mmCIF file of N, CA, C and O in Angstrom:
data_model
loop_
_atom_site.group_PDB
_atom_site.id
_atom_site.type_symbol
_atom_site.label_atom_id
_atom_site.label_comp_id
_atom_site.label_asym_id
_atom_site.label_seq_id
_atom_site.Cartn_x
_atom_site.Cartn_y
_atom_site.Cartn_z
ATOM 1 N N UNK A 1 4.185 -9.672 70.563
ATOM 2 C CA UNK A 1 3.770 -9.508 69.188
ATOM 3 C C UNK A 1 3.619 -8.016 68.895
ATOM 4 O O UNK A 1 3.175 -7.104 69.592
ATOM 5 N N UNK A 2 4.196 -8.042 67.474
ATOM 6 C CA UNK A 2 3.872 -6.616 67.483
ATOM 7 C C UNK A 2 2.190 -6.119 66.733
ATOM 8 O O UNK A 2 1.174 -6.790 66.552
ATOM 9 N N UNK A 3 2.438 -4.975 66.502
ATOM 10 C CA UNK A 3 1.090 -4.293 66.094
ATOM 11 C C UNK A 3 1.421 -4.152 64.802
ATOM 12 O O UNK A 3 2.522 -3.676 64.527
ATOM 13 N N UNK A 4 0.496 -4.555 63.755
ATOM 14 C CA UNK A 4 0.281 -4.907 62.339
ATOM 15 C C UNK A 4 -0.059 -3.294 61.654
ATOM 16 O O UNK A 4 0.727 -2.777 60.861
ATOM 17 N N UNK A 5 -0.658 -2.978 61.860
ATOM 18 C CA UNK A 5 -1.464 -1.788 61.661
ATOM 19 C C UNK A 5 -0.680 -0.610 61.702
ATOM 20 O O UNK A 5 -0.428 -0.129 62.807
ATOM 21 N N UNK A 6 -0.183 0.021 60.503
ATOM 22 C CA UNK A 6 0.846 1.351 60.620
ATOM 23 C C UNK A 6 -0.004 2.470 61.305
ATOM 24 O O UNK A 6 0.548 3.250 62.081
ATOM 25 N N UNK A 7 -1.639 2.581 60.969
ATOM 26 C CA UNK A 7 -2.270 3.708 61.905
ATOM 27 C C UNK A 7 -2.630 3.206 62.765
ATOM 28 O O UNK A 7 -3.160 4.027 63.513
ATOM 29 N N UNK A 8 -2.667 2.075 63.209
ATOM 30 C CA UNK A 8 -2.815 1.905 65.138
ATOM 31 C C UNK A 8 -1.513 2.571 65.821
ATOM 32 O O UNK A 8 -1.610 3.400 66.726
ATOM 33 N N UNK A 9 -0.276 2.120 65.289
ATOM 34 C CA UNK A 9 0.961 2.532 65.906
ATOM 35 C C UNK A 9 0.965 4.208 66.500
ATOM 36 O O UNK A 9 1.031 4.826 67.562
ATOM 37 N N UNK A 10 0.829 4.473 64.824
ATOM 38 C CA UNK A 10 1.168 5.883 64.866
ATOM 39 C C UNK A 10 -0.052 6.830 65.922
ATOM 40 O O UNK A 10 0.255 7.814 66.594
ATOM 41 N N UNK A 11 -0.974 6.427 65.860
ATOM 42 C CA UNK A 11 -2.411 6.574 66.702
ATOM 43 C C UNK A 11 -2.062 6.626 68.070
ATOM 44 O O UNK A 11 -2.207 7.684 68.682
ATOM 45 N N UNK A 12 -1.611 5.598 68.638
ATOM 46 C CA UNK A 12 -0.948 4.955 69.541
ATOM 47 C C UNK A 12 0.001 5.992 70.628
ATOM 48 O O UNK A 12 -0.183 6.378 71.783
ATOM 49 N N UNK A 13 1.199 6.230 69.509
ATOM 50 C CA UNK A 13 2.053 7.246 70.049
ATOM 51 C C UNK A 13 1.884 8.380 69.898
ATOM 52 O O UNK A 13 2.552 9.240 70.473
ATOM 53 N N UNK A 14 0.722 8.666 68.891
ATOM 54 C CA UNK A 14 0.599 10.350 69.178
ATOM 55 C C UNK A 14 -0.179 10.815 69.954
ATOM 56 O O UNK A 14 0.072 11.959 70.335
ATOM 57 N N UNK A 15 -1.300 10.196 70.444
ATOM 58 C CA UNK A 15 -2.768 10.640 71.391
ATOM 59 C C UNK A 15 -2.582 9.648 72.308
ATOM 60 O O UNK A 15 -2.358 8.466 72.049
ATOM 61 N N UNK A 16 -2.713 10.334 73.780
ATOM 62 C CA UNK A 16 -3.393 9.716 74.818
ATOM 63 C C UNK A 16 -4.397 9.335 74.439
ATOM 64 O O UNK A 16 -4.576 8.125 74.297
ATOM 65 N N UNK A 17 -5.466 10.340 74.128
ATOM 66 C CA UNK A 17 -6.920 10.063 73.988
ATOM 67 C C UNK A 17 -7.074 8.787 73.194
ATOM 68 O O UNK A 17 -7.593 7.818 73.749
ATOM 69 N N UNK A 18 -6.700 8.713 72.041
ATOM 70 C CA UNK A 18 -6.413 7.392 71.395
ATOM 71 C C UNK A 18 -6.188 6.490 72.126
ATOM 72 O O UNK A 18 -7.068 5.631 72.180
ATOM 73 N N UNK A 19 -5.291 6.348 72.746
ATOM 74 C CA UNK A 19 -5.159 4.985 73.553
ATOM 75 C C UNK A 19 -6.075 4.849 74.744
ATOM 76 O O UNK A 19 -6.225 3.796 75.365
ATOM 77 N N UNK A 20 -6.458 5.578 74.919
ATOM 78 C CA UNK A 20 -7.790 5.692 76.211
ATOM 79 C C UNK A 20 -8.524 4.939 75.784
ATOM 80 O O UNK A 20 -8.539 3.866 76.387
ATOM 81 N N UNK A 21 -9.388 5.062 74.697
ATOM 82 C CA UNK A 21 -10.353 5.195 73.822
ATOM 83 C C UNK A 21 -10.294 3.229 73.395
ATOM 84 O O UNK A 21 -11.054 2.295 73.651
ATOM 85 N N UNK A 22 -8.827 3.366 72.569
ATOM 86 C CA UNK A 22 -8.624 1.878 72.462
ATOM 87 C C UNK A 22 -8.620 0.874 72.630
ATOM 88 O O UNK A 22 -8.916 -0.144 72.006
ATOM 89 N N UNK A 23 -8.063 1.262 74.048
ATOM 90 C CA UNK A 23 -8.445 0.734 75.286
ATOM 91 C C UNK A 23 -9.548 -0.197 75.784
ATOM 92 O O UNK A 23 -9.665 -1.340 76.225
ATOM 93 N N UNK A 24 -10.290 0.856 75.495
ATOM 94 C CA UNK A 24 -11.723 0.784 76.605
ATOM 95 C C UNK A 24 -12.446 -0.028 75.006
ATOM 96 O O UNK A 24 -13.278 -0.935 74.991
ATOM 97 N N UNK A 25 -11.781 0.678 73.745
ATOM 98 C CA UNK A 25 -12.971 -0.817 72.945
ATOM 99 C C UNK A 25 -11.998 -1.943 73.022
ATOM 100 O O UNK A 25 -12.645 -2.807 73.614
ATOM 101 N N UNK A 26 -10.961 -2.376 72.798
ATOM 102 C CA UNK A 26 -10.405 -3.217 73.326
ATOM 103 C C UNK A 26 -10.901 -4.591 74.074
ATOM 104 O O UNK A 26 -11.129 -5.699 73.589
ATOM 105 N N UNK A 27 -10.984 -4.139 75.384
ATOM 106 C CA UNK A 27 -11.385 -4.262 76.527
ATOM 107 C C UNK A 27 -13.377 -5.122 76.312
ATOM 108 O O UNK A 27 -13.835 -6.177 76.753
ATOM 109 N N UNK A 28 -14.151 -3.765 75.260
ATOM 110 C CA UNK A 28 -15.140 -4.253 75.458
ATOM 111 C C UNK A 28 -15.283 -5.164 73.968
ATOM 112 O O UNK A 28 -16.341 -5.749 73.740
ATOM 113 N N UNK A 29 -14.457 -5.210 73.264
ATOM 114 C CA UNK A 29 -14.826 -6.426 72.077
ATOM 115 C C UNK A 29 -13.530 -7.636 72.687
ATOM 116 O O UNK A 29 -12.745 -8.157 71.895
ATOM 117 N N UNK A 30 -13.505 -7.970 74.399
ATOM 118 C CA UNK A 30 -12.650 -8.741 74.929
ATOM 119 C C UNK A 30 -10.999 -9.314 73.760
ATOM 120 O O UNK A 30 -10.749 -10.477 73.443
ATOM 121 N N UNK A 31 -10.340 -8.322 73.454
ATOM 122 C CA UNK A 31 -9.378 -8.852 72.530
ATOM 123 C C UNK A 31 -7.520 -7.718 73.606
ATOM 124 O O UNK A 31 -7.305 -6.543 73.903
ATOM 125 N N UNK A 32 -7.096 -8.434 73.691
ATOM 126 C CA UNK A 32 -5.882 -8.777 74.629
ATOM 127 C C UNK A 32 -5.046 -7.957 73.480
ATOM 128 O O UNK A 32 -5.058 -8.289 72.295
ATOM 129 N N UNK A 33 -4.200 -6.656 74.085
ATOM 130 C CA UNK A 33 -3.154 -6.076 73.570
ATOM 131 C C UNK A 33 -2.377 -7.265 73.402
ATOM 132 O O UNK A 33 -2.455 -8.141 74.264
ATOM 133 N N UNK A 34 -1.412 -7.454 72.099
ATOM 134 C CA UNK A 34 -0.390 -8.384 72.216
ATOM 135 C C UNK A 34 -0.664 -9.411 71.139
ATOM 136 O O UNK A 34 -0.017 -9.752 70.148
ATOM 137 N N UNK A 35 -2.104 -9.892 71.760
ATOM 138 C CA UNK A 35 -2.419 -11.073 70.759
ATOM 139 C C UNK A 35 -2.958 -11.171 69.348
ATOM 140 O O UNK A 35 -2.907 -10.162 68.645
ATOM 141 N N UNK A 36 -3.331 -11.988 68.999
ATOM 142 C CA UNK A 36 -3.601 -12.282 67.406
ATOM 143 C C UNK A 36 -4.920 -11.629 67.272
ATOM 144 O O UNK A 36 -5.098 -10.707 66.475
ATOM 145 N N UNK A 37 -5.630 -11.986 67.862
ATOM 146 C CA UNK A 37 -7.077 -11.303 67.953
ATOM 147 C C UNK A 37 -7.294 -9.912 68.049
ATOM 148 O O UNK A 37 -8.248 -9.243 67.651
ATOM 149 N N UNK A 38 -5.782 -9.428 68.912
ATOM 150 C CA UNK A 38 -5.364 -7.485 68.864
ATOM 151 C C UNK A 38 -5.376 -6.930 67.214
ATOM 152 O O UNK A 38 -5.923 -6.026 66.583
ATOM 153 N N UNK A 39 -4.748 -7.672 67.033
ATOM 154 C CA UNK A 39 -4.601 -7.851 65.468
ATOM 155 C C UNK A 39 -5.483 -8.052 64.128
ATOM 156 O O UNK A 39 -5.490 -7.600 62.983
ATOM 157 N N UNK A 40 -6.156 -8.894 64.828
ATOM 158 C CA UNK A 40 -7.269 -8.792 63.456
ATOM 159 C C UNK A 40 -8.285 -7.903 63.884
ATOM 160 O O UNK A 40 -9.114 -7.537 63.050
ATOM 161 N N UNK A 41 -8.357 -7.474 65.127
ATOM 162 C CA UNK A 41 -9.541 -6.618 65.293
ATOM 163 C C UNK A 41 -8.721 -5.363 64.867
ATOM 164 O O UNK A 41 -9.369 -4.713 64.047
ATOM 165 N N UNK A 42 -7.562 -4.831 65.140
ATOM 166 C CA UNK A 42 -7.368 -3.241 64.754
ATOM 167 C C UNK A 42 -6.921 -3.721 63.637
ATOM 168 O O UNK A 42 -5.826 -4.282 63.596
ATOM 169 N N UNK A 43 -7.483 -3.615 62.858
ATOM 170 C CA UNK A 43 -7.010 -3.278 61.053
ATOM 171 C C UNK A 43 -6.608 -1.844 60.975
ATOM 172 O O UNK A 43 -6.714 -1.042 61.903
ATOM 173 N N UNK A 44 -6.140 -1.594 59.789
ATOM 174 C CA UNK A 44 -6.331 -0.159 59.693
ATOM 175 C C UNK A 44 -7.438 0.554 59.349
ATOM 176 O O UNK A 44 -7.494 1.780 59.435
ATOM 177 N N UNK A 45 -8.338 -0.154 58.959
ATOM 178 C CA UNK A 45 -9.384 0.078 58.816
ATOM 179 C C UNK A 45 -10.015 0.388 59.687
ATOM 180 O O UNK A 45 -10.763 1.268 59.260
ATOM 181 N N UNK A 46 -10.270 0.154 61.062
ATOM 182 C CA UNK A 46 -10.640 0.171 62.364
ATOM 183 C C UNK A 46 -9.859 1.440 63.248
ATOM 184 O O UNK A 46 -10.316 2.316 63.982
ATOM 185 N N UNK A 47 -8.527 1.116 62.831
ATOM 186 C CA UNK A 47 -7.671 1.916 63.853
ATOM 187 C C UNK A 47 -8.293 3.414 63.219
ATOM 188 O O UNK A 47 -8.607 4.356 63.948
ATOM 189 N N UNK A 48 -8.402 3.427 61.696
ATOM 190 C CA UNK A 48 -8.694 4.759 60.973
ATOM 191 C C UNK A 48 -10.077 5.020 61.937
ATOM 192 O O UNK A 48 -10.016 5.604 63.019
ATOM 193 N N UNK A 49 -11.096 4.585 61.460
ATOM 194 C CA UNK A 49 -12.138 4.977 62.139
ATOM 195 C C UNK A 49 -12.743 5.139 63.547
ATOM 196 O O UNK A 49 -13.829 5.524 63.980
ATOM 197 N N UNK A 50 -11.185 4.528 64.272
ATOM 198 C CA UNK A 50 -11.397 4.862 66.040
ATOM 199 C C UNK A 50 -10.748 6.270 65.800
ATOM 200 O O UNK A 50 -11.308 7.210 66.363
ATOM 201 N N UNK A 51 -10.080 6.432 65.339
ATOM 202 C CA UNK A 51 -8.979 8.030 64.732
ATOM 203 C C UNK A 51 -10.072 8.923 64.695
ATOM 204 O O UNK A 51 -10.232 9.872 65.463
ATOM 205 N N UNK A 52 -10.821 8.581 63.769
ATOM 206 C CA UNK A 52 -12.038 9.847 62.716
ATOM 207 C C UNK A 52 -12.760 9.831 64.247
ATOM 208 O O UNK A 52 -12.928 11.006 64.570
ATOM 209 N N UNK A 53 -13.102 9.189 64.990
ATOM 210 C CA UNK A 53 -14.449 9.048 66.194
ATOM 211 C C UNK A 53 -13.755 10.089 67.254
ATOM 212 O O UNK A 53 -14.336 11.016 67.818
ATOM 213 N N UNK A 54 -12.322 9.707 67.398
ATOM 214 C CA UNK A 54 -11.526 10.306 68.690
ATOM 215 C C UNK A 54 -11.079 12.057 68.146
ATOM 216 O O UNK A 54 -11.211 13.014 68.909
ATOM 217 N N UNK A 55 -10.612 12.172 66.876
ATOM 218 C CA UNK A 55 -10.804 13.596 66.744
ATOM 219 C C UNK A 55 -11.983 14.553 66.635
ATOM 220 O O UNK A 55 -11.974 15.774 66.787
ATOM 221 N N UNK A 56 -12.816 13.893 66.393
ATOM 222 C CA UNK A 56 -14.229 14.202 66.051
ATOM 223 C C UNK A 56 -14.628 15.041 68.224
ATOM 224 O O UNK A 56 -14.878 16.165 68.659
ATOM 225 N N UNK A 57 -14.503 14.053 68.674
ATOM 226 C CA UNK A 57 -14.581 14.319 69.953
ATOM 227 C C UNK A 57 -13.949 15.772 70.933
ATOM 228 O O UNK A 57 -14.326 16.479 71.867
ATOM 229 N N UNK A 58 -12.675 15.622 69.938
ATOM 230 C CA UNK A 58 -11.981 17.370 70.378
ATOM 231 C C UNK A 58 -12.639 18.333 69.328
ATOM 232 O O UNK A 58 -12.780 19.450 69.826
ATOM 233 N N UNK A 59 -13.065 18.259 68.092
ATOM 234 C CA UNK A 59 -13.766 18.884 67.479
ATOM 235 C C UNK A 59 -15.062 19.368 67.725
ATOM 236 O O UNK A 59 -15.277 20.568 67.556
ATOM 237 N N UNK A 60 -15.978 18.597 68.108
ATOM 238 C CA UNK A 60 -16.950 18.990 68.929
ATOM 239 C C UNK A 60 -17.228 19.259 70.237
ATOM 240 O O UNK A 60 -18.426 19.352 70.505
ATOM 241 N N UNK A 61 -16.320 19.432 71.266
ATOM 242 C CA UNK A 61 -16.156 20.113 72.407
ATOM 243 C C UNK A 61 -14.912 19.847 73.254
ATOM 244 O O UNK A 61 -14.970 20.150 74.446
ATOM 245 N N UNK A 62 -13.936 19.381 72.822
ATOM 246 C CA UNK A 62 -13.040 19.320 73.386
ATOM 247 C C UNK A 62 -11.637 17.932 74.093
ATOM 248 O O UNK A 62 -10.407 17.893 74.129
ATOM 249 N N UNK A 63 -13.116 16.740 74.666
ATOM 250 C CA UNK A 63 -12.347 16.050 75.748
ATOM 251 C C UNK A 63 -13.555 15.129 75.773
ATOM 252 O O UNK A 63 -14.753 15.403 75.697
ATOM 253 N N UNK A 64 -12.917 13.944 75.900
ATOM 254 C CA UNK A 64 -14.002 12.776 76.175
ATOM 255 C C UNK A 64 -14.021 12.625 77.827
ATOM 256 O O UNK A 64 -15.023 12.214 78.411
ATOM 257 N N UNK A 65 -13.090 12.914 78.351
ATOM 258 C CA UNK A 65 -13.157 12.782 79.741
ATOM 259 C C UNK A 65 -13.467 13.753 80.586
ATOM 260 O O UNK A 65 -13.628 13.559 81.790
ATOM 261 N N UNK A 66 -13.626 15.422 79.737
ATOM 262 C CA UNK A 66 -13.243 16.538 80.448
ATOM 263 C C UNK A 66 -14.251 17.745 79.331
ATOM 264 O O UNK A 66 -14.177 18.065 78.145
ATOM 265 N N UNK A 67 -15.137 18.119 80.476
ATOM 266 C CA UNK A 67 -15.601 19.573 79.539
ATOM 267 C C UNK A 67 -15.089 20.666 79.250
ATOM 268 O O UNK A 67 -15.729 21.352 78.453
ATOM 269 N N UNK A 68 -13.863 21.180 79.742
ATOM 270 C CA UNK A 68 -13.251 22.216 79.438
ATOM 271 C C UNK A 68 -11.914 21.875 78.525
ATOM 272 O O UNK A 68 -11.488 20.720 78.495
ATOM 273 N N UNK A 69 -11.401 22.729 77.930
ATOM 274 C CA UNK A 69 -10.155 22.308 76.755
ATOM 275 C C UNK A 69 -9.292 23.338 76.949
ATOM 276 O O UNK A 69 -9.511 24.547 76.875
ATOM 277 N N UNK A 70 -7.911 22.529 77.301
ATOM 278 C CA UNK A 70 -7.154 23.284 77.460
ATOM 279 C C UNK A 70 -5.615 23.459 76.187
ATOM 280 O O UNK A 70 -5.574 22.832 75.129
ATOM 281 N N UNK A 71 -4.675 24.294 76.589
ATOM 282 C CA UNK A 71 -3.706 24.304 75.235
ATOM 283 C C UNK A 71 -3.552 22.808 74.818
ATOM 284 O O UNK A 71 -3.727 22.433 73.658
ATOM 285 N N UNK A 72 -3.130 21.784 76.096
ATOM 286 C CA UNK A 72 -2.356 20.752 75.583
ATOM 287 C C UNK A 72 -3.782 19.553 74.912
ATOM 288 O O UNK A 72 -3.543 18.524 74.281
ATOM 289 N N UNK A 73 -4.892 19.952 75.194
ATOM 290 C CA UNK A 73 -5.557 19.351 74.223
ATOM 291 C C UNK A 73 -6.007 19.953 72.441
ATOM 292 O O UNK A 73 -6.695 19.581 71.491
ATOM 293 N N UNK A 74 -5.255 20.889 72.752
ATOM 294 C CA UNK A 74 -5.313 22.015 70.959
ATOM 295 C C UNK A 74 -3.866 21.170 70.485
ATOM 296 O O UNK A 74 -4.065 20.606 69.410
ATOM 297 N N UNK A 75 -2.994 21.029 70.816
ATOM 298 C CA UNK A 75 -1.890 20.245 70.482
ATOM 299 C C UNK A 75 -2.068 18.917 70.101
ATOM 300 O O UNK A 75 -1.585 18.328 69.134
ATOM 301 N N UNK A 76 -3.061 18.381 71.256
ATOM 302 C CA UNK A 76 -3.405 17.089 70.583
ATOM 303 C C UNK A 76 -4.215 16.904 69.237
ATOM 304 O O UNK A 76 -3.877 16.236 68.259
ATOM 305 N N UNK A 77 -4.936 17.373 69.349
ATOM 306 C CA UNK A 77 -6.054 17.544 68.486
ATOM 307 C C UNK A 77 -5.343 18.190 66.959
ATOM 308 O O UNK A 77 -5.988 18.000 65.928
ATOM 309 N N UNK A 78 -4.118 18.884 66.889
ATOM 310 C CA UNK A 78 -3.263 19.441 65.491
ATOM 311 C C UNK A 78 -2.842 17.409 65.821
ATOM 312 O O UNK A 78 -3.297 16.585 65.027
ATOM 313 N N UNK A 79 -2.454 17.203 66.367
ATOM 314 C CA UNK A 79 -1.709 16.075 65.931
ATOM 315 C C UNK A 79 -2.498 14.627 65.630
ATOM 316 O O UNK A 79 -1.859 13.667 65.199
ATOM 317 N N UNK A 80 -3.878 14.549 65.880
ATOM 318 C CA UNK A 80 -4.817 13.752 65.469
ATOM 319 C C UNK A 80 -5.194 13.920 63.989
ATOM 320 O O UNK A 80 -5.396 12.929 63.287
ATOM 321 N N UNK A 81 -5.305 15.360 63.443
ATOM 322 C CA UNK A 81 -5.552 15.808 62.050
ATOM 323 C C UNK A 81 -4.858 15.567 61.363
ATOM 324 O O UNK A 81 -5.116 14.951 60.329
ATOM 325 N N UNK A 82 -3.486 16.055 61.772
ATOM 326 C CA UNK A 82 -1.966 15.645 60.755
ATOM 327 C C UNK A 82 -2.065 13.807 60.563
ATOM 328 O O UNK A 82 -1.799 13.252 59.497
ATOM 329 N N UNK A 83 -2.429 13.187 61.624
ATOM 330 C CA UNK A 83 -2.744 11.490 61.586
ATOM 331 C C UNK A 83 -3.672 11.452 59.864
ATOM 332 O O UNK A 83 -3.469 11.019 58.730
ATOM 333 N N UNK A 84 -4.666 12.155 60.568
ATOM 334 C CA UNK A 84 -6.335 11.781 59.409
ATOM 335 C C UNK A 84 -5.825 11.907 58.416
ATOM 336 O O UNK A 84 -5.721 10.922 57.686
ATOM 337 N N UNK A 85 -5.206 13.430 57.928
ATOM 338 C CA UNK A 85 -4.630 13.950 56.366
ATOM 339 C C UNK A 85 -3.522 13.015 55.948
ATOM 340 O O UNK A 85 -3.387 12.875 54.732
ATOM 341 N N UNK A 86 -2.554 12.226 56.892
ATOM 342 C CA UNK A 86 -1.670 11.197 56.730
ATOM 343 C C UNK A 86 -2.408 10.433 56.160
ATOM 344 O O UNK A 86 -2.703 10.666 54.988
ATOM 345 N N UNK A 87 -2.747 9.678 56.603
ATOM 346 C CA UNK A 87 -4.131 8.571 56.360
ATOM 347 C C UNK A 87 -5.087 8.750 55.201
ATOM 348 O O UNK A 87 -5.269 7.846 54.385
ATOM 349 N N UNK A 88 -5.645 9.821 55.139
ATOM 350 C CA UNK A 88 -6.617 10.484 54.425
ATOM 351 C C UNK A 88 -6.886 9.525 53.086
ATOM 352 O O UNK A 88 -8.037 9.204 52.792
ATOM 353 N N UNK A 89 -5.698 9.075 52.266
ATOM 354 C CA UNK A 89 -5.890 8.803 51.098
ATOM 355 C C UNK A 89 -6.308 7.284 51.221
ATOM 356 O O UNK A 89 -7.176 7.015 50.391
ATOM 357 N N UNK A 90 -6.015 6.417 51.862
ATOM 358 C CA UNK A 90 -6.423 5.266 52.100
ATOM 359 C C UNK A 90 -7.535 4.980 52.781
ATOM 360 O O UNK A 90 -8.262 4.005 52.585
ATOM 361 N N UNK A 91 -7.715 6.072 53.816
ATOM 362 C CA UNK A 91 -9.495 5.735 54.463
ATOM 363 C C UNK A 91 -9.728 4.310 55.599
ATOM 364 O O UNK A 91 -10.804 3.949 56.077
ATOM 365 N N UNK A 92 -8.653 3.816 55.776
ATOM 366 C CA UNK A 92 -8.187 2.951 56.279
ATOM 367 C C UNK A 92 -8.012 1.966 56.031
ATOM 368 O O UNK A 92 -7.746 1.107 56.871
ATOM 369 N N UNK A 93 -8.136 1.678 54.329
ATOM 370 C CA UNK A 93 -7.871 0.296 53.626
ATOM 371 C C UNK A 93 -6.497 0.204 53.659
ATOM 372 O O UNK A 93 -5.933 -0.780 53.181
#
């Protein structure tokens, strides 16, 4: 099945951290990449606001996994913003 959600996708393929992150709520609201339940839980509404939580995270110091920040997390982090300002106008409705 695919993924419903144009900012989960795009989320998806642009950030590791994103999918780390996804992951692990995923995992803890028990809902299975793939399935229907993947689906109604990442709305875009959701996927937006795991987005806003996960850039927020390089914004305020860098790395959810890591205290120091290096170039290829400044790269990530331009490409989490370009996501938000994509997004921006919908807010994740």
């Amino acid at each position: 099945m695919s993924i419903k959600s144009s900012i989960m996708r795009d989320a998806l393929r642009t950030s590791a951290e994103f999918r780390y992150t996804a992951e692990n709520v995923s995992q803890d609201e028990e809902v299975e990449n793939g399935s229907d339940a993947y689906n109604d839980f990442w709305t875009d509404k959701n996927a937006y606001a795991e987005l806003l939580y996960v850039e927020s995270t390089f914004r305020e110091g860098g790395h959810i996994n890591c205290d120091e920040r290096t170039p290829g997390m400044n790269f990530e982090h331009a490409r989490l913003k370009k996501l938000i300002k994509k997004y921006a106008h919908t807010k994740g409705q």
